[in-house]
Short mmCIF file of C-alpha atoms (C1' of nucleotides) in Angstrom, two decimals:
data_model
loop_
_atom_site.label_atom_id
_atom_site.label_comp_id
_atom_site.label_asym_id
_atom_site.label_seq_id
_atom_site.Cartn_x
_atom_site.Cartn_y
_atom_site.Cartn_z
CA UNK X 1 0.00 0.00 0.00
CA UNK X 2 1.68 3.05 -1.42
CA UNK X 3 2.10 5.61 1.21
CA UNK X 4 -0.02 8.43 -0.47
CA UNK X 5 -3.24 5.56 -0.13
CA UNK X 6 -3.74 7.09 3.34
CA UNK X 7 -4.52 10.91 3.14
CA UNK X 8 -6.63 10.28 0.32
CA UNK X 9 -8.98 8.44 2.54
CA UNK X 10 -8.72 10.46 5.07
CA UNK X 11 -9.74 13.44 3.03
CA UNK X 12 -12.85 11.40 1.80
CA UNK X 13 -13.97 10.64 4.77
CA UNK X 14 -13.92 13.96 6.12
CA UNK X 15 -15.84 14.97 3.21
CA UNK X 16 -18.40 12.72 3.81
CA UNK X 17 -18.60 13.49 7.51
CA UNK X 18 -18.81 17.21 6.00
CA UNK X 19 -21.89 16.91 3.50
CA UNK X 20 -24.08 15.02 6.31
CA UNK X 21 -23.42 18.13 8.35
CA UNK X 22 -23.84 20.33 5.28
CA UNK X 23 -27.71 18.90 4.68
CA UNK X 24 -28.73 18.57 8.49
CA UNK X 25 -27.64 22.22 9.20
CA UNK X 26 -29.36 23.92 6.63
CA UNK X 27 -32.13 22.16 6.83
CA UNK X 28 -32.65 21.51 10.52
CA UNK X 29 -30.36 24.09 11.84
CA UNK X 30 -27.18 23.99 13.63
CA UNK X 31 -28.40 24.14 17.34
CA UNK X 32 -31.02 21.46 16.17
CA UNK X 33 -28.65 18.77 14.85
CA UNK X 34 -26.56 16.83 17.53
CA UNK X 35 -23.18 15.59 16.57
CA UNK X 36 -25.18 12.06 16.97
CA UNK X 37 -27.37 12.99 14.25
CA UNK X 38 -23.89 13.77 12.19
CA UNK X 39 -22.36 10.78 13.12
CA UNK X 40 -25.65 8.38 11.91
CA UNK X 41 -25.87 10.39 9.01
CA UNK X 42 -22.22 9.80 7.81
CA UNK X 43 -21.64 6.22 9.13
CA UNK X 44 -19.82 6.68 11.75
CA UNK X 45 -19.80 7.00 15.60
CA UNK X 46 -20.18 9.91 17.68
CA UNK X 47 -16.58 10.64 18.87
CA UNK X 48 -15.09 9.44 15.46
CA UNK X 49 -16.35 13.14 14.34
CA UNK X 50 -13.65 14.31 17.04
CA UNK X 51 -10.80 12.69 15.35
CA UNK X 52 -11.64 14.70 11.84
CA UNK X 53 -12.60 17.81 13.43
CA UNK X 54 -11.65 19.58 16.82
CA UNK X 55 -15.70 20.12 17.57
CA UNK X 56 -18.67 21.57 16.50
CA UNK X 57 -17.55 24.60 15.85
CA UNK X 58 -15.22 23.53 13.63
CA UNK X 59 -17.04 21.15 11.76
CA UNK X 60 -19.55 24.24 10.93
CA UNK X 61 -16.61 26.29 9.32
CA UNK X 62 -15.66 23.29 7.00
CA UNK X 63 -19.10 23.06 6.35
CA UNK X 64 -18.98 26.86 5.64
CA UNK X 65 -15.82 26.55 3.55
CA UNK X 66 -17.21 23.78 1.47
CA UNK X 67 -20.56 25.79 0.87
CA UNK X 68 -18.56 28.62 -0.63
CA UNK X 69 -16.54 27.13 -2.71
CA UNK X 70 -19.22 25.37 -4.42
CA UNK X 71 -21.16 28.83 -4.79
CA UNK X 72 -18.04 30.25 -5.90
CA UNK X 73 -17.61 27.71 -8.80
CA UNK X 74 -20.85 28.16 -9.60
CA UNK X 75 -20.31 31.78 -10.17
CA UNK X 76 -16.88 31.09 -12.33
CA UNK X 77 -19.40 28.97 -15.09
CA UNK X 78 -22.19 31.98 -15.29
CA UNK X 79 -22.01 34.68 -17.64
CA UNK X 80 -21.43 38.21 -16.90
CA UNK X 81 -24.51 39.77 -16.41
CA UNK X 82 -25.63 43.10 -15.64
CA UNK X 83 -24.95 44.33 -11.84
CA UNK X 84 -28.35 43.86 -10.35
CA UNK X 85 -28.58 40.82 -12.18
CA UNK X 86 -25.40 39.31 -10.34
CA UNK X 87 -26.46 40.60 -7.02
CA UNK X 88 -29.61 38.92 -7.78
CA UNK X 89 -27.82 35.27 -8.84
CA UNK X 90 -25.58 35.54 -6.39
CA UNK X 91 -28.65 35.90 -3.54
CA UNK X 92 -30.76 33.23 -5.26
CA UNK X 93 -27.84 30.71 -4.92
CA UNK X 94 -27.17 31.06 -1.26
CA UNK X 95 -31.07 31.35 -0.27
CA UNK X 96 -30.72 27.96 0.82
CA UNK X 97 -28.24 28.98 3.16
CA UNK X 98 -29.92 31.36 5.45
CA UNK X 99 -29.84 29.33 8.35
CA UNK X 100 -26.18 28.69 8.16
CA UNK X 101 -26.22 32.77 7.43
CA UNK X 102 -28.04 33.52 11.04
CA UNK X 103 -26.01 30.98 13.04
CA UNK X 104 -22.61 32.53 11.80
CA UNK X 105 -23.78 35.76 12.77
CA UNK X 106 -24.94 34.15 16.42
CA UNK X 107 -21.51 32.61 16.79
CA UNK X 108 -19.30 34.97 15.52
CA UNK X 109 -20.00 36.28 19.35
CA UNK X 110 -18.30 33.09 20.90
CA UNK X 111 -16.49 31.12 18.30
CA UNK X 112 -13.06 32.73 17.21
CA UNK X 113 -12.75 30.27 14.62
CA UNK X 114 -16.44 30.99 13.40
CA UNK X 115 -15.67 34.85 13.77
CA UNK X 116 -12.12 34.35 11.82
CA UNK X 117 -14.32 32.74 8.75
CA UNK X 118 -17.26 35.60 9.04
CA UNK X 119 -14.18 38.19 8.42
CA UNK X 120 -12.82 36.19 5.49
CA UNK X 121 -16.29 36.25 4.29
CA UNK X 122 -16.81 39.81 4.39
CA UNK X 123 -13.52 40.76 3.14
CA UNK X 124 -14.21 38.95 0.02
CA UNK X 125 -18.04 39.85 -0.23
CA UNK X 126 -16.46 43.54 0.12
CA UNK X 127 -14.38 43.24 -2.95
CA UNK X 128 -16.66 41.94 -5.13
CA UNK X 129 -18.90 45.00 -4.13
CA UNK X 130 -16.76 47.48 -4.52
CA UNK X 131 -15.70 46.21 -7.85
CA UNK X 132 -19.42 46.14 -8.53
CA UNK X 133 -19.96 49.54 -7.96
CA UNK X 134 -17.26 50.95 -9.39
CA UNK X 135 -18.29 49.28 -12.71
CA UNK X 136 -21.60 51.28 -12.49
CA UNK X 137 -19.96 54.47 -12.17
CA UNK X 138 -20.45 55.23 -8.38
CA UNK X 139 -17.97 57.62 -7.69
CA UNK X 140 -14.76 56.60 -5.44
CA UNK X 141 -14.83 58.38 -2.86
CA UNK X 142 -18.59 56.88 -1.94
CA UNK X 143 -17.81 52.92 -3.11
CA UNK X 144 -16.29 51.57 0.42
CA UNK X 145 -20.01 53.09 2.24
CA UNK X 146 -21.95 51.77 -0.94
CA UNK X 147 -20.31 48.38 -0.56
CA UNK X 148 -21.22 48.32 2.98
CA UNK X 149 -24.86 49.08 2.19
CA UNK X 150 -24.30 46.26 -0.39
CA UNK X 151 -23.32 44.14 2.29
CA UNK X 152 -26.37 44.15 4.54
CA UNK X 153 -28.81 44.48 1.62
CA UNK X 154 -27.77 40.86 0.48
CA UNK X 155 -27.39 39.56 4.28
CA UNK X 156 -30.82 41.45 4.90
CA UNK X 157 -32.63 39.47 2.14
CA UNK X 158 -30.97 35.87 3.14
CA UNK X 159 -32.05 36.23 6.64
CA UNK X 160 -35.47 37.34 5.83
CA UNK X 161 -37.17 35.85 3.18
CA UNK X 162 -39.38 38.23 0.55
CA UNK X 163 -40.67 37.06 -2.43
CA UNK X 164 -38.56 36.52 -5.61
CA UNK X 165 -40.42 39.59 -7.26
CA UNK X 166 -39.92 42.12 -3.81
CA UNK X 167 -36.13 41.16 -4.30
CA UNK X 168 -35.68 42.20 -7.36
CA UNK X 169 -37.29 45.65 -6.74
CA UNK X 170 -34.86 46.14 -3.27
CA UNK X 171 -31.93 45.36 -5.45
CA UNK X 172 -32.49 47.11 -8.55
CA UNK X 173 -33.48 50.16 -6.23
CA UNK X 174 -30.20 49.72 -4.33
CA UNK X 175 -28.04 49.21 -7.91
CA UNK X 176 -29.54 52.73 -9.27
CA UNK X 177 -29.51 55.08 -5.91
CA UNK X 178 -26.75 57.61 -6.16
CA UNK X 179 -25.69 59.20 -3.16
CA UNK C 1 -54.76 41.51 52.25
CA UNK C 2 -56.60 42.53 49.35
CA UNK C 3 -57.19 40.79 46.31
CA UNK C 4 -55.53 42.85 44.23
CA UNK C 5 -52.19 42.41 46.35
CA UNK C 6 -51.25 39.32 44.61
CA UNK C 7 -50.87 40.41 40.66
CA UNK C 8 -48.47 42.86 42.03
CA UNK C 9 -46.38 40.72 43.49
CA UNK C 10 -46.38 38.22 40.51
CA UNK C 11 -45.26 41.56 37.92
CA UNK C 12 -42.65 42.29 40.58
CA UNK C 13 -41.27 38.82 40.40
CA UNK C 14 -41.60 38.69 37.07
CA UNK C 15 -39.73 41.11 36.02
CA UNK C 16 -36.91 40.53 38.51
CA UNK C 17 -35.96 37.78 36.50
CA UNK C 18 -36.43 39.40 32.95
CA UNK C 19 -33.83 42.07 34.30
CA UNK C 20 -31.36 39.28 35.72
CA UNK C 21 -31.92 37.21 32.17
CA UNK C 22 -31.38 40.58 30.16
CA UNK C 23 -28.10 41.64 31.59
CA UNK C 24 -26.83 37.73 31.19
CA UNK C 25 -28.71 37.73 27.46
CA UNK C 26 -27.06 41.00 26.41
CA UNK C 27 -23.63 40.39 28.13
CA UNK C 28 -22.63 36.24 27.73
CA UNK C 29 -25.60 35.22 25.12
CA UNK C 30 -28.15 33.44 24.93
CA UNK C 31 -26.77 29.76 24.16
CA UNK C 32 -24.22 30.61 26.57
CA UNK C 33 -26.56 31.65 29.73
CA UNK C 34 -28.30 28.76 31.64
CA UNK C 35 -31.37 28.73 33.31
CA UNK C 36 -29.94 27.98 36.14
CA UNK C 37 -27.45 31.26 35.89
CA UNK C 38 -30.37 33.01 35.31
CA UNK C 39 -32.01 31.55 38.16
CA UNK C 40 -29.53 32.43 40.57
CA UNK C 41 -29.29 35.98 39.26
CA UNK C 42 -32.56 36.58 40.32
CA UNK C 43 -32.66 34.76 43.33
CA UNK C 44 -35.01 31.64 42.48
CA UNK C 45 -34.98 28.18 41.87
CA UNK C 46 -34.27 27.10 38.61
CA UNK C 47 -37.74 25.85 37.85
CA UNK C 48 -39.64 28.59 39.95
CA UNK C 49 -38.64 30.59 36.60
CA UNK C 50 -40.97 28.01 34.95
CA UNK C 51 -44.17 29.61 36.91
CA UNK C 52 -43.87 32.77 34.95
CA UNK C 53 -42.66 31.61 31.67
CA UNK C 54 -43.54 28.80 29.42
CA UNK C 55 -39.70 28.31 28.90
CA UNK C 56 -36.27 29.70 27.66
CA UNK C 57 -37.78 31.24 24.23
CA UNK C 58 -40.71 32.92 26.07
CA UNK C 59 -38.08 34.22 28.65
CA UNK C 60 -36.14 35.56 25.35
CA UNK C 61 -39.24 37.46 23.67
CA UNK C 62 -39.70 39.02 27.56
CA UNK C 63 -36.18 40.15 27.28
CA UNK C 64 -36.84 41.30 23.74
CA UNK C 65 -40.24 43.52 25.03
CA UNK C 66 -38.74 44.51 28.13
CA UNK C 67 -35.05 46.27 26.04
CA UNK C 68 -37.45 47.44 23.15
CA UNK C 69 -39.63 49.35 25.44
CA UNK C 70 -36.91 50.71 27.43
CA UNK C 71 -35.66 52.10 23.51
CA UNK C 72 -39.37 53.81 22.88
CA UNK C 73 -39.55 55.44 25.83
CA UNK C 74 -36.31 56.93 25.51
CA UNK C 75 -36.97 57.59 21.96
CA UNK C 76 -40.11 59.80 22.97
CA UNK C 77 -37.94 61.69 25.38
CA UNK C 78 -35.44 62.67 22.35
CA UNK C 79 -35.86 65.98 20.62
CA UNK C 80 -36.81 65.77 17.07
CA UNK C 81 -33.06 65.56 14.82
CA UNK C 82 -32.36 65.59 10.98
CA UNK C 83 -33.40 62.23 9.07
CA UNK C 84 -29.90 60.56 9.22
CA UNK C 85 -29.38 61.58 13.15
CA UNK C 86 -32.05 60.12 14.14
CA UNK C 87 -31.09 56.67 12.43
CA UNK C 88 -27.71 57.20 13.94
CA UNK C 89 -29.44 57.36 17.59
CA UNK C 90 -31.48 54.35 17.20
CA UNK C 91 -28.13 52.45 15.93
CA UNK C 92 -26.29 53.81 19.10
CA UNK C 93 -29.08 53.32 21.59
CA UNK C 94 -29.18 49.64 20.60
CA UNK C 95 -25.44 48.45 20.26
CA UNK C 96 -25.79 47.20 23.51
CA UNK C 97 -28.14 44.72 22.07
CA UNK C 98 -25.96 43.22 18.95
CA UNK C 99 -26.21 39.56 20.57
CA UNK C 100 -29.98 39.74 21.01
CA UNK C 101 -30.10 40.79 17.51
CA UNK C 102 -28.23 37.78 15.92
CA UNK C 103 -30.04 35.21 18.13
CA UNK C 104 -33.17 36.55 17.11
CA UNK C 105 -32.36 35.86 14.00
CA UNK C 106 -30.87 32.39 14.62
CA UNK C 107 -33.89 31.40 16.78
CA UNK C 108 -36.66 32.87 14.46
CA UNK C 109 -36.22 29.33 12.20
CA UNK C 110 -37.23 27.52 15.04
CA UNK C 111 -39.15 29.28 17.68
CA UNK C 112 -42.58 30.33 16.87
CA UNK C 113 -42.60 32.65 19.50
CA UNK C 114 -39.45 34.35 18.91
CA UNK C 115 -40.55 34.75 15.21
CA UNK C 116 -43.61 36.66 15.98
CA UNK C 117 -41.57 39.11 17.90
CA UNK C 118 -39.46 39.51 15.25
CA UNK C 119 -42.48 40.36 12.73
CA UNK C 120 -43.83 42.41 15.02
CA UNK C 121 -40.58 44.06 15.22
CA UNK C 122 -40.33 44.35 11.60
CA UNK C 123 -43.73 46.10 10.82
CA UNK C 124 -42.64 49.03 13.91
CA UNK C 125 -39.50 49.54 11.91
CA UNK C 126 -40.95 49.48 8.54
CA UNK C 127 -43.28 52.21 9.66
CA UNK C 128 -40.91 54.37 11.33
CA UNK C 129 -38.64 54.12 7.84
CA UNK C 130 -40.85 54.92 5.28
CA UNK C 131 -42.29 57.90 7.62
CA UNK C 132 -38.29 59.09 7.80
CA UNK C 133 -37.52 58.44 4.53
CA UNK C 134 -41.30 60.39 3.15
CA UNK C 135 -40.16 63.05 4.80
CA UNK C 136 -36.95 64.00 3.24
CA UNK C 137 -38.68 63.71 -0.28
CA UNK C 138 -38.18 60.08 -1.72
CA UNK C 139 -41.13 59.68 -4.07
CA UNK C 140 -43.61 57.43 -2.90
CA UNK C 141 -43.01 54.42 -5.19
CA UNK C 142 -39.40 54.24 -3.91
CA UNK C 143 -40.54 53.94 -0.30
CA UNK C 144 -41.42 50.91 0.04
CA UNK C 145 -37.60 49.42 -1.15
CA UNK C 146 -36.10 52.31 0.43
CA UNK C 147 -37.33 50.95 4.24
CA UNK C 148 -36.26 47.67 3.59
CA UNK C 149 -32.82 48.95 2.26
CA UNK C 150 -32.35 50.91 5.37
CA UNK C 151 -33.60 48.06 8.05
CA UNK C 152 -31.08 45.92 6.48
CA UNK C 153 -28.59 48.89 7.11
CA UNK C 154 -29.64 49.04 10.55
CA UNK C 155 -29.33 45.68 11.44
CA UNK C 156 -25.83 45.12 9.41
CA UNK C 157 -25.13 47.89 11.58
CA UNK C 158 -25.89 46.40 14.75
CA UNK C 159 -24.96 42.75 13.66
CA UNK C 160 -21.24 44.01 12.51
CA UNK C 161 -19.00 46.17 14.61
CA UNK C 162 -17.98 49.28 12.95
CA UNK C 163 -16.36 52.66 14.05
CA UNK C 164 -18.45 54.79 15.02
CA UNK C 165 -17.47 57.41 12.59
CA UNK C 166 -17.73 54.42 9.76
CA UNK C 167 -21.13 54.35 10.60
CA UNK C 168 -21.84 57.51 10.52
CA UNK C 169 -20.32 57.65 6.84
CA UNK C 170 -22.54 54.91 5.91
CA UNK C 171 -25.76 56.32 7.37
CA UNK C 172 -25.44 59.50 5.57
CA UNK C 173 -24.77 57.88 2.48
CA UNK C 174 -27.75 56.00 2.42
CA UNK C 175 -29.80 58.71 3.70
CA UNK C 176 -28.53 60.94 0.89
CA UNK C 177 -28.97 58.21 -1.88
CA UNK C 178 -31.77 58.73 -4.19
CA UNK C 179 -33.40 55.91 -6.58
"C1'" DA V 1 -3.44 6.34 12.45
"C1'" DC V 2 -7.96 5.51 13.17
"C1'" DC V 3 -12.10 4.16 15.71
"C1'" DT V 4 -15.03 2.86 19.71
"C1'" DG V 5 -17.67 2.15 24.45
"C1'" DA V 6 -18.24 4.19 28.27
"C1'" DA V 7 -18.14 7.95 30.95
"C1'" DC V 8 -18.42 13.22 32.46
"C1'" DA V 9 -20.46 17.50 33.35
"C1'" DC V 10 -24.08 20.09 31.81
"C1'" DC V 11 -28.38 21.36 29.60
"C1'" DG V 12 -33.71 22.53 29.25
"C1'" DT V 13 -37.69 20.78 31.08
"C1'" DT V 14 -41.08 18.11 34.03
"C1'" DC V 15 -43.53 16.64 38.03
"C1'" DA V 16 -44.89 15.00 42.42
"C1'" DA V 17 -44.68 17.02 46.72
"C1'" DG V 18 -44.78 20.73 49.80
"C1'" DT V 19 -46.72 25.51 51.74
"C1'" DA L 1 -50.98 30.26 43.86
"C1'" DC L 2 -46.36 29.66 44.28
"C1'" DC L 3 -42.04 27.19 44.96
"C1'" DT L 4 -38.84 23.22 45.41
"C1'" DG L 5 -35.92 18.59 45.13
"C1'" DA L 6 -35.28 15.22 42.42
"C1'" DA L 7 -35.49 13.22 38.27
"C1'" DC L 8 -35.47 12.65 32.81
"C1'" DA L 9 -33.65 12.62 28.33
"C1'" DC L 10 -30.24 14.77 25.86
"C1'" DC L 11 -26.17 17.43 24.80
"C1'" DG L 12 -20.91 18.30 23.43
"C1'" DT L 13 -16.75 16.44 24.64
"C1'" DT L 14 -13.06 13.29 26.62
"C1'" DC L 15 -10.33 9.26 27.24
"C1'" DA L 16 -8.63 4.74 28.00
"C1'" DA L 17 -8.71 0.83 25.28
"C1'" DG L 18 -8.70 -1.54 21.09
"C1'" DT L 19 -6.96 -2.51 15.97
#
DNA sequence: ACCTGAACACCGTTCAAGT
DNA sequence: ACCTGAACACCGTTCAAGT
């Protein structure tokens, strides 16, 4: 058994351990899903969780990583579209997400490694604003306040849910206001 | 001892432990405050704090009514200030409160309770929004998206620490916006 | 290196029993 | 009506023991 047999393994079953927790927290909630719910739902026991992950907390950020990337790929395949448009996608995409939106924002009180991913997070949500913005002519000295807005506009509409249609009239009001 | 001695008493105890669960809600969280911490705070048993509420969400959503109040009444006391001032001293005057805000959020998936606080919450807001924003001249179509764009400001606010001068910049720049 | 059974301290909640 | 002691089922986490 070549000595490279082992990490690979390893790394799948993490991942499996990872998409368990992926489906039971955003669809029953973090709080809601015991690590014995994980464990049954990957095939494993309890404590074998431990050995893959240094607890709960942690196990929510590598569910938190792998939800991003996937979004993020997602976003590399679609075309460029106009500015609300993307805001729009990129909202529609993560809607599934909004309870693993609320319980970062809950634990970023408590969990350093929770609060360390929620300021990765923002740092790159900022960027992609301010890029945004700067595309639609907002001028520069207003973009870093505009991306900010940006910023709770799309965390506003994941953690409260308004129809498709109300969406796209708080967005496309937020992509034309001018300061 | 009359009959009406008694309902006193109870609203005197009641609230006793609403102030002790506040102070512990506000300053460790929710998750992270027992009922037995809160208990002993307030100088009961553990399940005496079971007489006067159903359980820990009920106690959350007295927490919620009893800090929200508090706000109005010191809102009513404030003199009248310019559009984006007055945003500013709502932000301020509930800082304290960013942990209640975030497990609000977190618990409104689950807790039927806590949800209908936080609707009720909503619609005061929503009304005190488009009445601000009507009154420094955005048309009336715009109104509507306008309030939700500047809830989700407030809350981003209050769910994200930022300087206070930061905020300022980005509460003027909303209030100046125009669709 | 990886996994488990059994335990630990703690949690929210309940309930029979007291006054 | 109000309060308590004692219990219940469950939780996240640990650890000695196995392979």
């Amino acid at each position: 058994m070549p000595r490279n047999r082992r990490p690979q393994d390893r790394e799948e079953k993490r991942a499996e351990i990872v998409v368990a927790a992926t489906t039971l927290f955003t669809d029953s909630g973090y709080d809601e899903t015991s690590m014995s719910k994980v464990a049954t739902a990957a095939g494993v026991t309890t404590n074998t969780i431990y050995w893959y992950f240094d607890d709960k907390d942690a196990l929510l950020v590598a569910v938190l990583d792998y939800v991003l990337e996937a979004a993020l790929a997602d976003a590399a395949l679609e075309p460029e579209r106009p500015w609300g448009e993307q805001i729009l996608w990129a909202v529609d995409r993560l809607d599934q997400y909004r309870r693993l939106v609320t319980v970062v924002h809950a634990k970023t009180a408590t969990s350093p490694v929770v609060e360390a991913w929620h300021n990765g997070f923002h740092t790159l949500v900022d960027t992609l604003l301010v890029d945004g913005f700067r595309r639609v002519g907002i001028p520069e000295s207003d973009l870093v306040p505009m991306a900010a807005i940006g910023t709770f506009v799309v965390e506003g509409l994941l953690m409260h849910p308004h129809a498709v249609k109300d969406r796209r009239v708080i967005v496309q009001t937020l992509v034309a206001s001018r300061p």
